[in-house]
Short mmCIF file of the C-alpha atoms (twelve columns), coordinates in Angstrom:
data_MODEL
# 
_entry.id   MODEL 
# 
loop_
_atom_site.group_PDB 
_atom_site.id 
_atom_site.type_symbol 
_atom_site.label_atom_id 
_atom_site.label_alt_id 
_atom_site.label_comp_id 
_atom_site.label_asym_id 
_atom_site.label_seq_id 
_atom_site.Cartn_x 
_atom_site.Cartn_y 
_atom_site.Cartn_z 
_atom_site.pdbx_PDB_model_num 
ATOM 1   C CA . UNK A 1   80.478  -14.294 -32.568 1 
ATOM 2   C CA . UNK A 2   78.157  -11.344 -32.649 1 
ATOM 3   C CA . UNK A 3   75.919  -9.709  -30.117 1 
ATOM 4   C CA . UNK A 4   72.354  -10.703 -30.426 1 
ATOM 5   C CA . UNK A 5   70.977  -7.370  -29.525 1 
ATOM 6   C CA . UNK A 6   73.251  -5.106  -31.295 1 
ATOM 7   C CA . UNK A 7   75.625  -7.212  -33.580 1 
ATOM 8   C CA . UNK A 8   78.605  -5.308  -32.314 1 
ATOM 9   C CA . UNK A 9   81.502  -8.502  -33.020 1 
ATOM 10  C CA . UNK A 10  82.351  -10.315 -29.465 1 
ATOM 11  C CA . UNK A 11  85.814  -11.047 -28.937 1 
ATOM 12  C CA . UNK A 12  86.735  -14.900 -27.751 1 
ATOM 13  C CA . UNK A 13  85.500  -15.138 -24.035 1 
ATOM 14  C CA . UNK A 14  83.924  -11.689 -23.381 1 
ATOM 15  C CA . UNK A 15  80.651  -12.292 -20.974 1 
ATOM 16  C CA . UNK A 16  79.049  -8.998  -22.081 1 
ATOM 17  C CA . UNK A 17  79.283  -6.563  -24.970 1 
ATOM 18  C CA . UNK A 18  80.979  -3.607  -24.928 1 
ATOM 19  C CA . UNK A 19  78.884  -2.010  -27.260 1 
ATOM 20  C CA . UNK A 20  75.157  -2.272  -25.784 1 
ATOM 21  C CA . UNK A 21  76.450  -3.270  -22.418 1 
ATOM 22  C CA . UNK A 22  73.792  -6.200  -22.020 1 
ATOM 23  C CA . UNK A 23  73.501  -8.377  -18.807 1 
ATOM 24  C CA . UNK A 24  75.487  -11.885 -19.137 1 
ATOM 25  C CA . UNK A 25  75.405  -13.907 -21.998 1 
ATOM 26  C CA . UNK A 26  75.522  -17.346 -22.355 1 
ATOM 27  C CA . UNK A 27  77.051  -19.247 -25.654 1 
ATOM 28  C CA . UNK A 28  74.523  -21.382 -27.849 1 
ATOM 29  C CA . UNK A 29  76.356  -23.165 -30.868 1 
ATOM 30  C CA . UNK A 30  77.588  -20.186 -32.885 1 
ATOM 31  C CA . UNK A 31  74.964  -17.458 -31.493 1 
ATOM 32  C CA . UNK A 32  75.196  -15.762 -27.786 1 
ATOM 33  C CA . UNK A 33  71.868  -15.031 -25.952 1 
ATOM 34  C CA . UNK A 34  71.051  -12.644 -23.034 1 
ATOM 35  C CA . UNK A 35  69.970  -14.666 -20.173 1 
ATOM 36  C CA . UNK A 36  67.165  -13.850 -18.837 1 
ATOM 37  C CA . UNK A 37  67.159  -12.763 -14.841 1 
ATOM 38  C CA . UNK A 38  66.079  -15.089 -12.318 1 
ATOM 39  C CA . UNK A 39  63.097  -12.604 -11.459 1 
ATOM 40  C CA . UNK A 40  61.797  -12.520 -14.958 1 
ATOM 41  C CA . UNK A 41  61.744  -16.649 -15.483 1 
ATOM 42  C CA . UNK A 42  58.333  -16.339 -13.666 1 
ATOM 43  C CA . UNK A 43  56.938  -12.941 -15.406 1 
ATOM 44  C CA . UNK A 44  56.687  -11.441 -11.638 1 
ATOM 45  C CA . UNK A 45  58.447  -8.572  -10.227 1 
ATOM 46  C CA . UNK A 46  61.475  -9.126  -7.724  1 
ATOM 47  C CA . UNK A 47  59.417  -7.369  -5.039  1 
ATOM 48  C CA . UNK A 48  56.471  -9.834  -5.913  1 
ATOM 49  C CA . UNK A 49  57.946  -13.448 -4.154  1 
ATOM 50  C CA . UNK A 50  57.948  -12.097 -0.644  1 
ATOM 51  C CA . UNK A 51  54.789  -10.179 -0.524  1 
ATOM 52  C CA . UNK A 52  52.626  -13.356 -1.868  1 
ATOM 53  C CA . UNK A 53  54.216  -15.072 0.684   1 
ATOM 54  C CA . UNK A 54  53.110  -13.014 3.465   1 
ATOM 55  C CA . UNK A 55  49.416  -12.806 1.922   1 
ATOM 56  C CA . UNK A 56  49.579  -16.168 2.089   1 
ATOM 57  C CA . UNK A 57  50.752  -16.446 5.668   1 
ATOM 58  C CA . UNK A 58  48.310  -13.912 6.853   1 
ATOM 59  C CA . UNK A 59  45.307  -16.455 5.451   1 
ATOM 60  C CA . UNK A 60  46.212  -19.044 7.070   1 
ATOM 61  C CA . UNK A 61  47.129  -17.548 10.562  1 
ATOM 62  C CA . UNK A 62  43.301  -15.967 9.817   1 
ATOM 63  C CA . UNK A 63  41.936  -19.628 9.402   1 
ATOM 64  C CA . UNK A 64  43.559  -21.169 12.322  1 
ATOM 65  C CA . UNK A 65  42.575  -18.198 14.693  1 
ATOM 66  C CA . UNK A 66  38.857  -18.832 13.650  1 
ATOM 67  C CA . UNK A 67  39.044  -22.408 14.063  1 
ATOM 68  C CA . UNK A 68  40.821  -22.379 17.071  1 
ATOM 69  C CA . UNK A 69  38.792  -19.743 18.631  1 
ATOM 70  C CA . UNK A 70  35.434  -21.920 17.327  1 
ATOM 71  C CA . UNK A 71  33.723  -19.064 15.189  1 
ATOM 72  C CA . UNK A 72  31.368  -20.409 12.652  1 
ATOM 73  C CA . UNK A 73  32.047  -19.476 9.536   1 
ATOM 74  C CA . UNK A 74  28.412  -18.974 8.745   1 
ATOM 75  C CA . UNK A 75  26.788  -15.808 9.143   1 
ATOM 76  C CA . UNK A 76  23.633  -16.025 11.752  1 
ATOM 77  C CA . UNK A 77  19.993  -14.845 10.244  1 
ATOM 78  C CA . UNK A 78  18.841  -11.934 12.153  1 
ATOM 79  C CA . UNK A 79  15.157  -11.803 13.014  1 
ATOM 80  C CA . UNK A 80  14.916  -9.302  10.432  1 
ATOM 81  C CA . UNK A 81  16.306  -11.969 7.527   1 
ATOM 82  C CA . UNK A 82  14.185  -14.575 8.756   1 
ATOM 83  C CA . UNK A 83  10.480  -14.943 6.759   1 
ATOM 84  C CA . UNK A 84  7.584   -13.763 8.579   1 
ATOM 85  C CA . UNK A 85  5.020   -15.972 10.241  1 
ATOM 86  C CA . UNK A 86  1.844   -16.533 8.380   1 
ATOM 87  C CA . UNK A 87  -0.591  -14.902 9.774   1 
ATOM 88  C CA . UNK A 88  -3.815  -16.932 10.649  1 
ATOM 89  C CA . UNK A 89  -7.312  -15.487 8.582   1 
ATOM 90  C CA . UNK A 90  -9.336  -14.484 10.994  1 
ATOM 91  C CA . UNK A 91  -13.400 -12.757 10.353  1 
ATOM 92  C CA . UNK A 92  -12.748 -9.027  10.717  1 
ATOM 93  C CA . UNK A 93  -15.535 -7.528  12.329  1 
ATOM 94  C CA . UNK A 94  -17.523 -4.298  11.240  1 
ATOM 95  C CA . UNK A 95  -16.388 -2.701  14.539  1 
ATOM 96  C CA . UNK A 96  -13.633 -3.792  15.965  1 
ATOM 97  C CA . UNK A 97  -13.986 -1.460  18.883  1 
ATOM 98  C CA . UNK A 98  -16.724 -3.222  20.235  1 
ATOM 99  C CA . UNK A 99  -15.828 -6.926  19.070  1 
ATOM 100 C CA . UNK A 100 -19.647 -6.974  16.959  1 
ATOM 101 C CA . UNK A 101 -20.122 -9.567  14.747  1 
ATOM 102 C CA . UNK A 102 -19.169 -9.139  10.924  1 
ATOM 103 C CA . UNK A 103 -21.828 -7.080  9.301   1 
ATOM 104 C CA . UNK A 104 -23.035 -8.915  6.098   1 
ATOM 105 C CA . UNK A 105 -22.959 -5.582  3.518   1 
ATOM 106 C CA . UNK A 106 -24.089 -7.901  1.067   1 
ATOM 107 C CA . UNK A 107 -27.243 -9.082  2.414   1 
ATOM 108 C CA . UNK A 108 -28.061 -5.604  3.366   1 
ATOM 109 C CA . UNK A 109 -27.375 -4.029  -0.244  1 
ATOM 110 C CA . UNK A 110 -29.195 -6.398  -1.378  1 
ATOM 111 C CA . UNK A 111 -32.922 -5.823  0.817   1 
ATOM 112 C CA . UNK A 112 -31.920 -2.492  -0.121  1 
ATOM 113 C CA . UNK A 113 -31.436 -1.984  -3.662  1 
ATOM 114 C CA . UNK A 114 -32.466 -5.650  -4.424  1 
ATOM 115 C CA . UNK A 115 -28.598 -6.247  -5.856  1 
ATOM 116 C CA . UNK A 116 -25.031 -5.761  -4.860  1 
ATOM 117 C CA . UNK A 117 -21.717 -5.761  -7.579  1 
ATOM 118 C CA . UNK A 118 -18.800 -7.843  -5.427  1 
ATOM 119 C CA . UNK A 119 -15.956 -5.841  -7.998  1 
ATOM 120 C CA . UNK A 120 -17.548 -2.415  -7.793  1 
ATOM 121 C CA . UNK A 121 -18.599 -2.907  -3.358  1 
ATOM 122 C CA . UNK A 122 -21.827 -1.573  -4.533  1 
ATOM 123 C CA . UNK A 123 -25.247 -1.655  -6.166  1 
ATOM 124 C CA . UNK A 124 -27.002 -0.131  -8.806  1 
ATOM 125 C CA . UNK A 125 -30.141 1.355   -8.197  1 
ATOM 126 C CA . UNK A 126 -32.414 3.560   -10.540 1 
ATOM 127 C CA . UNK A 127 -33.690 6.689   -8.089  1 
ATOM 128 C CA . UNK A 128 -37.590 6.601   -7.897  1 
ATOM 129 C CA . UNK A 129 -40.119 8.480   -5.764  1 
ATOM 130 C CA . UNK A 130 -37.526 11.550  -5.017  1 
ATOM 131 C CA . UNK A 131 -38.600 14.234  -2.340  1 
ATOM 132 C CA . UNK A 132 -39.128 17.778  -3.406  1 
ATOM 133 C CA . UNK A 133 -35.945 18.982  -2.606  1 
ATOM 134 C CA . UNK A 134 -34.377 16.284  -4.350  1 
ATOM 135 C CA . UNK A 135 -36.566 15.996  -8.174  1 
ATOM 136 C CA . UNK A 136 -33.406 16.287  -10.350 1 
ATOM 137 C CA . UNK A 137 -32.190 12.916  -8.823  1 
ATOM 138 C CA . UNK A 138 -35.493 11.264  -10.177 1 
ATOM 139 C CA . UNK A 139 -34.688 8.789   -13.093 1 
ATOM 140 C CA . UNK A 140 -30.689 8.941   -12.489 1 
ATOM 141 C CA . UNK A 141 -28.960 5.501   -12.551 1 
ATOM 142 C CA . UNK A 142 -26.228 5.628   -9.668  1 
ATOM 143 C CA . UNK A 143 -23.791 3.334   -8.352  1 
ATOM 144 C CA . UNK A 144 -24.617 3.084   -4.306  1 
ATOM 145 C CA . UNK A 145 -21.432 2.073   -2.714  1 
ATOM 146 C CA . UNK A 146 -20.930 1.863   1.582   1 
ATOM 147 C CA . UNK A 147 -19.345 5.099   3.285   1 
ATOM 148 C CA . UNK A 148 -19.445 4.133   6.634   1 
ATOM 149 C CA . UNK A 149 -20.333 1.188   8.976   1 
ATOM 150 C CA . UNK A 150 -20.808 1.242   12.394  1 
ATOM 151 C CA . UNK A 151 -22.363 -1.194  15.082  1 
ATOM 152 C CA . UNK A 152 -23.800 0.542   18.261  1 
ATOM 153 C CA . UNK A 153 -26.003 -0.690  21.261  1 
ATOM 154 C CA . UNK A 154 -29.260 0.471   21.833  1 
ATOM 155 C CA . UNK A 155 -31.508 -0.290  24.810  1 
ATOM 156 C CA . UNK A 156 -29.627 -4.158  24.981  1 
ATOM 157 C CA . UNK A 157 -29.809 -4.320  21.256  1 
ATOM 158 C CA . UNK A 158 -26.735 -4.675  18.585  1 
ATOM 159 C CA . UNK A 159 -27.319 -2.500  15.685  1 
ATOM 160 C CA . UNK A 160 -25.993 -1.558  12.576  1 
ATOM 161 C CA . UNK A 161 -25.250 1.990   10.723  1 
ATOM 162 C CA . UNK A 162 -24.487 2.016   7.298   1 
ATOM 163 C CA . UNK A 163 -23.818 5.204   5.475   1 
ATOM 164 C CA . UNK A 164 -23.855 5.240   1.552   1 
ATOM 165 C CA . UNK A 165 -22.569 7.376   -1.196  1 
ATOM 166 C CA . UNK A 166 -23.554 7.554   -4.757  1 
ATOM 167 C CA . UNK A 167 -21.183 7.614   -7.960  1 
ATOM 168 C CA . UNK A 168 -23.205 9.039   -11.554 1 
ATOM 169 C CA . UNK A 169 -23.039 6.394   -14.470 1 
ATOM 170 C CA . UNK A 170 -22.970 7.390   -17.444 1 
ATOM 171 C CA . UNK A 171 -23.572 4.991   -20.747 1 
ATOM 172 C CA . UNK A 172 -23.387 2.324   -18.650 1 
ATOM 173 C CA . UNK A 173 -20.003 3.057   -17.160 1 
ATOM 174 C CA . UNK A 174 -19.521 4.128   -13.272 1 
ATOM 175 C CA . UNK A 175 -18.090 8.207   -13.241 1 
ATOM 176 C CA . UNK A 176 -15.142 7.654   -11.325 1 
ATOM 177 C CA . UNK A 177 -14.406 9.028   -7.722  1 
ATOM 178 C CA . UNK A 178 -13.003 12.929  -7.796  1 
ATOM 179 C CA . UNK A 179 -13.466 12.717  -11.693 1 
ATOM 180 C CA . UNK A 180 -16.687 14.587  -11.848 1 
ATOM 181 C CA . UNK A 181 -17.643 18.316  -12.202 1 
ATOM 182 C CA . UNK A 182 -15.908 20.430  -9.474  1 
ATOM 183 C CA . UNK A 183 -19.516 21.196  -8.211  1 
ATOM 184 C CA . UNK A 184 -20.584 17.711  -8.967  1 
ATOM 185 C CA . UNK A 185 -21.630 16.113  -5.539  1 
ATOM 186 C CA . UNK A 186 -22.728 12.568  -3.700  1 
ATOM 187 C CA . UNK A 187 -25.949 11.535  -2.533  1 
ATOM 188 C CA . UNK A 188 -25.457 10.876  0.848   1 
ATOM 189 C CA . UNK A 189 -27.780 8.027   2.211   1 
ATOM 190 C CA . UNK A 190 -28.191 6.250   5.517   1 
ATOM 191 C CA . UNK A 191 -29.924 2.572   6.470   1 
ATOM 192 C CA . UNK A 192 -30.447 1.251   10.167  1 
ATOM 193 C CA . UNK A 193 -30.172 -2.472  11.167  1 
ATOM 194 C CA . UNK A 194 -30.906 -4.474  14.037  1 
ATOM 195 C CA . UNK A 195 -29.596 -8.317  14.479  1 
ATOM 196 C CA . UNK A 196 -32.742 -10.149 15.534  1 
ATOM 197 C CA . UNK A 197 -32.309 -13.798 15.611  1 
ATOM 198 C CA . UNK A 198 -29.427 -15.054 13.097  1 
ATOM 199 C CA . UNK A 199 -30.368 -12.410 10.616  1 
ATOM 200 C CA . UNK A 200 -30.312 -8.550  10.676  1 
ATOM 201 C CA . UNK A 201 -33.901 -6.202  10.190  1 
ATOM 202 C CA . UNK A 202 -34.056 -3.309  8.202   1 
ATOM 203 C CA . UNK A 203 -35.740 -0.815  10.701  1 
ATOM 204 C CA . UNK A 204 -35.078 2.614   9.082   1 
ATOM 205 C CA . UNK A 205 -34.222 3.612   6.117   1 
ATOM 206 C CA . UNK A 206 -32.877 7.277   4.562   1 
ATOM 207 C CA . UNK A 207 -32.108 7.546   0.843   1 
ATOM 208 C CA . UNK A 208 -32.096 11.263  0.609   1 
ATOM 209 C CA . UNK A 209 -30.038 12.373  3.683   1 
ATOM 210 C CA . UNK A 210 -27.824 15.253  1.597   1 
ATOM 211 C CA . UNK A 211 -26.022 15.821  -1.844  1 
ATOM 212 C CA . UNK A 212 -22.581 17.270  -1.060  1 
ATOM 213 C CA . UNK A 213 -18.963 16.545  -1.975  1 
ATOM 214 C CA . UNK A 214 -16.776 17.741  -4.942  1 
ATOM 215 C CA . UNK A 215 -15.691 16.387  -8.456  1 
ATOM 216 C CA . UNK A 216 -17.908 13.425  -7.681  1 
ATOM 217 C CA . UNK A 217 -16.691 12.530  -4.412  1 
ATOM 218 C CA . UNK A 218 -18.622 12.621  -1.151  1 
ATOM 219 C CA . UNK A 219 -17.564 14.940  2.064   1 
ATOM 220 C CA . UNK A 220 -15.601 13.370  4.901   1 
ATOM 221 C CA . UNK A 221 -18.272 11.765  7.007   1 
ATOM 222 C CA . UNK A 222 -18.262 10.566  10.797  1 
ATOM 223 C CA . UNK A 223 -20.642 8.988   13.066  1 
ATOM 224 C CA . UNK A 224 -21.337 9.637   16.528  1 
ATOM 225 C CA . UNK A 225 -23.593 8.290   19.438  1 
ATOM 226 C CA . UNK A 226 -24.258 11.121  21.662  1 
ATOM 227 C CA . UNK A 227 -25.042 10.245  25.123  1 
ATOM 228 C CA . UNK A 228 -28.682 11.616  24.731  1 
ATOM 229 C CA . UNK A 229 -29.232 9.175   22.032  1 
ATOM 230 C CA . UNK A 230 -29.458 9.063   18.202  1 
ATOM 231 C CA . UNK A 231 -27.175 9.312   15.381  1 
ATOM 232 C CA . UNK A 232 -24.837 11.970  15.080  1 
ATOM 233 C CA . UNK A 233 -23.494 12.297  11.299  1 
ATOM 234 C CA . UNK A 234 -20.421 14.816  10.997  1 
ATOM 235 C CA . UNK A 235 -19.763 16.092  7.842   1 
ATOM 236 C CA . UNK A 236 -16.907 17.864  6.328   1 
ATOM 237 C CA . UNK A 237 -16.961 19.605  3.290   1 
ATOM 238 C CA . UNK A 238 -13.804 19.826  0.652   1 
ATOM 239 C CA . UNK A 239 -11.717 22.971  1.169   1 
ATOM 240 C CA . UNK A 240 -11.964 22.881  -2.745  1 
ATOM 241 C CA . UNK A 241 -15.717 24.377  -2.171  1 
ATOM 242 C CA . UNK A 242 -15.691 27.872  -1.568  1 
ATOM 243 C CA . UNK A 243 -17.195 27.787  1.674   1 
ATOM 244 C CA . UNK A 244 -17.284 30.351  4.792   1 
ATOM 245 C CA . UNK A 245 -15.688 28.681  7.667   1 
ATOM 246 C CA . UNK A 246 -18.669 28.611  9.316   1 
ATOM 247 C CA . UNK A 247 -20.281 26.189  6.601   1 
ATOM 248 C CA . UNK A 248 -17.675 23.381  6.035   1 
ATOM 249 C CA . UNK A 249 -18.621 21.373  8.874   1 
ATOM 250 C CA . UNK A 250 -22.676 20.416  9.784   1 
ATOM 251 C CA . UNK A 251 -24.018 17.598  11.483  1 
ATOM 252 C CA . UNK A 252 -27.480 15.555  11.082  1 
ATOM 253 C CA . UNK A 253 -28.435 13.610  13.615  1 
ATOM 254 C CA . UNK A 254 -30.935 10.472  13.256  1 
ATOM 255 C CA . UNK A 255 -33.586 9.734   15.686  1 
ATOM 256 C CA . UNK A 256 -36.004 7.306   16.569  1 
ATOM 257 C CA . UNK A 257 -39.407 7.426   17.015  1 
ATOM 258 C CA . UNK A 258 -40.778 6.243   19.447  1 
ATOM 259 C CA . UNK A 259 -44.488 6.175   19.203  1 
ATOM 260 C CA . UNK A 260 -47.192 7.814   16.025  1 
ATOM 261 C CA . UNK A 261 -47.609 10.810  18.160  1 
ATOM 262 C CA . UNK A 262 -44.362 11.738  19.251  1 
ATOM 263 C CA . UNK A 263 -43.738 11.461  15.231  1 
ATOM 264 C CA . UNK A 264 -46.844 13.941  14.449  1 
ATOM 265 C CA . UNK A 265 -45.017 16.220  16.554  1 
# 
């Protein structure tokens, strides 16, 4: 007989070869095999049998303690997880501080300009009949669009502010906001309404209020009731404007007449 690993000649009933030293062999008709370790038979490591046995242990002494203890194995939803409440659609008002009605922008844009866009929140309207101070707006298509609205009391009855801002067009197409010249301003207009009955009456009406803004955008603009009555507008210019201090903020205020004489004043 030879050794399988080496061929070194075995003598009759050696259990290992002198030669290569191998681990003990075992006799198989005329050839002699290594056998293989106990450890090996299941391709682990000797080291590997007790520490898959503990694993093992430590699972299941995890699942009993759970049971026994009665966790559920579910994880709770926190309020955060859980999907919101739908909210219930509700009419926003135009003022919300003092609960007024919804102001219908549409029906007023349209006594107005005689039209109003849904997509662009506007109308277009075709400037006629310009004061002095104001001829190079005469003939210019514009884009009127809503700047502010505001519902006040006066005397017992609910009223309605609305200041408007224009945008240039140009072929047809609206100039877009802050896209203009840097010196480019907004016609700043102004309407007054007054709910009579289920409708609301125009009762004044001011196209040409100011032209102010930058790159095609209108000023910051405010409205105030002072105590002594009117409308106070506040407006504040862009810093972009070179400007003295002094000049970046103004105010107009809106008042009403009263009577023919007190307006031939």
């Amino acid at each position: 007989m030879k050794c399988i690993k080496c061929g070194a000649a075995l003598r009759d009933g050696d259990t290992f070869c002198a030669a290569c030293d191998p681990d003990v062999l075992r006799h198989v008709g005329s050839e002699a095999h290594a056998a293989p370790r106990p450890a090996e038979r299941h391709g682990l490591p000797k080291e590997s049998g007790p520490i898959a046995v503990v694993a093992i242990a430590c699972v299941l002494a995890g699942g009993i303690f759970w049971i026994a203890t009665g966790h559920d194995t579910d994880t709770p939803k926190t309020s955060a997880q859980r999907p919101p409440a739908k909210a219930a659609l509700t009419p926003r008002p135009a003022d919300e501080t003092t609960g007024a009605p919804a102001f219908p922008m549409k029906h007023a844009f349209e006594k107005l300009y005689g039209s109003y866009d849904l997509n662009l929140d506007g109308a277009f309207w075709k400037v006629t009949h310009a004061p002095r101070d104001y001829a190079q707006w005469s003939g210019r298509m514009l884009l009127i669009r809503p700047l502010v609205s505001r519902a006040f009391d006066e005397d017992g009855s609910l009223r309605h502010v609305v200041v408007t801002n224009s945008l240039d067009v140009k072929d047809g197409i609206v100039v877009k906001q802050g896209t203009g010249c840097r010196t480019c301003g907004s016609l700043i207009g102004a309407a007054v309404f007054e709910k009579q009955g289920n409708g609301w009456a125009l009762i004044s009406r001011h196209d040409f209020l100011a032209v102010d803004g930058a790159f095609g955008a209108p000023p910051k603009v405010s409205v105030a009731f002072p105590p002594e009555g009117g409308i106070a507008l506040q407006f504040e210019r862009s810093h972009l404007l070179d400007r003295a201090p002094e000049e970046r903020s103004y105010s107009i205020v809106l008042k009403e007449r009263r009577s023919v004489n007190s307006a031939m004043r």
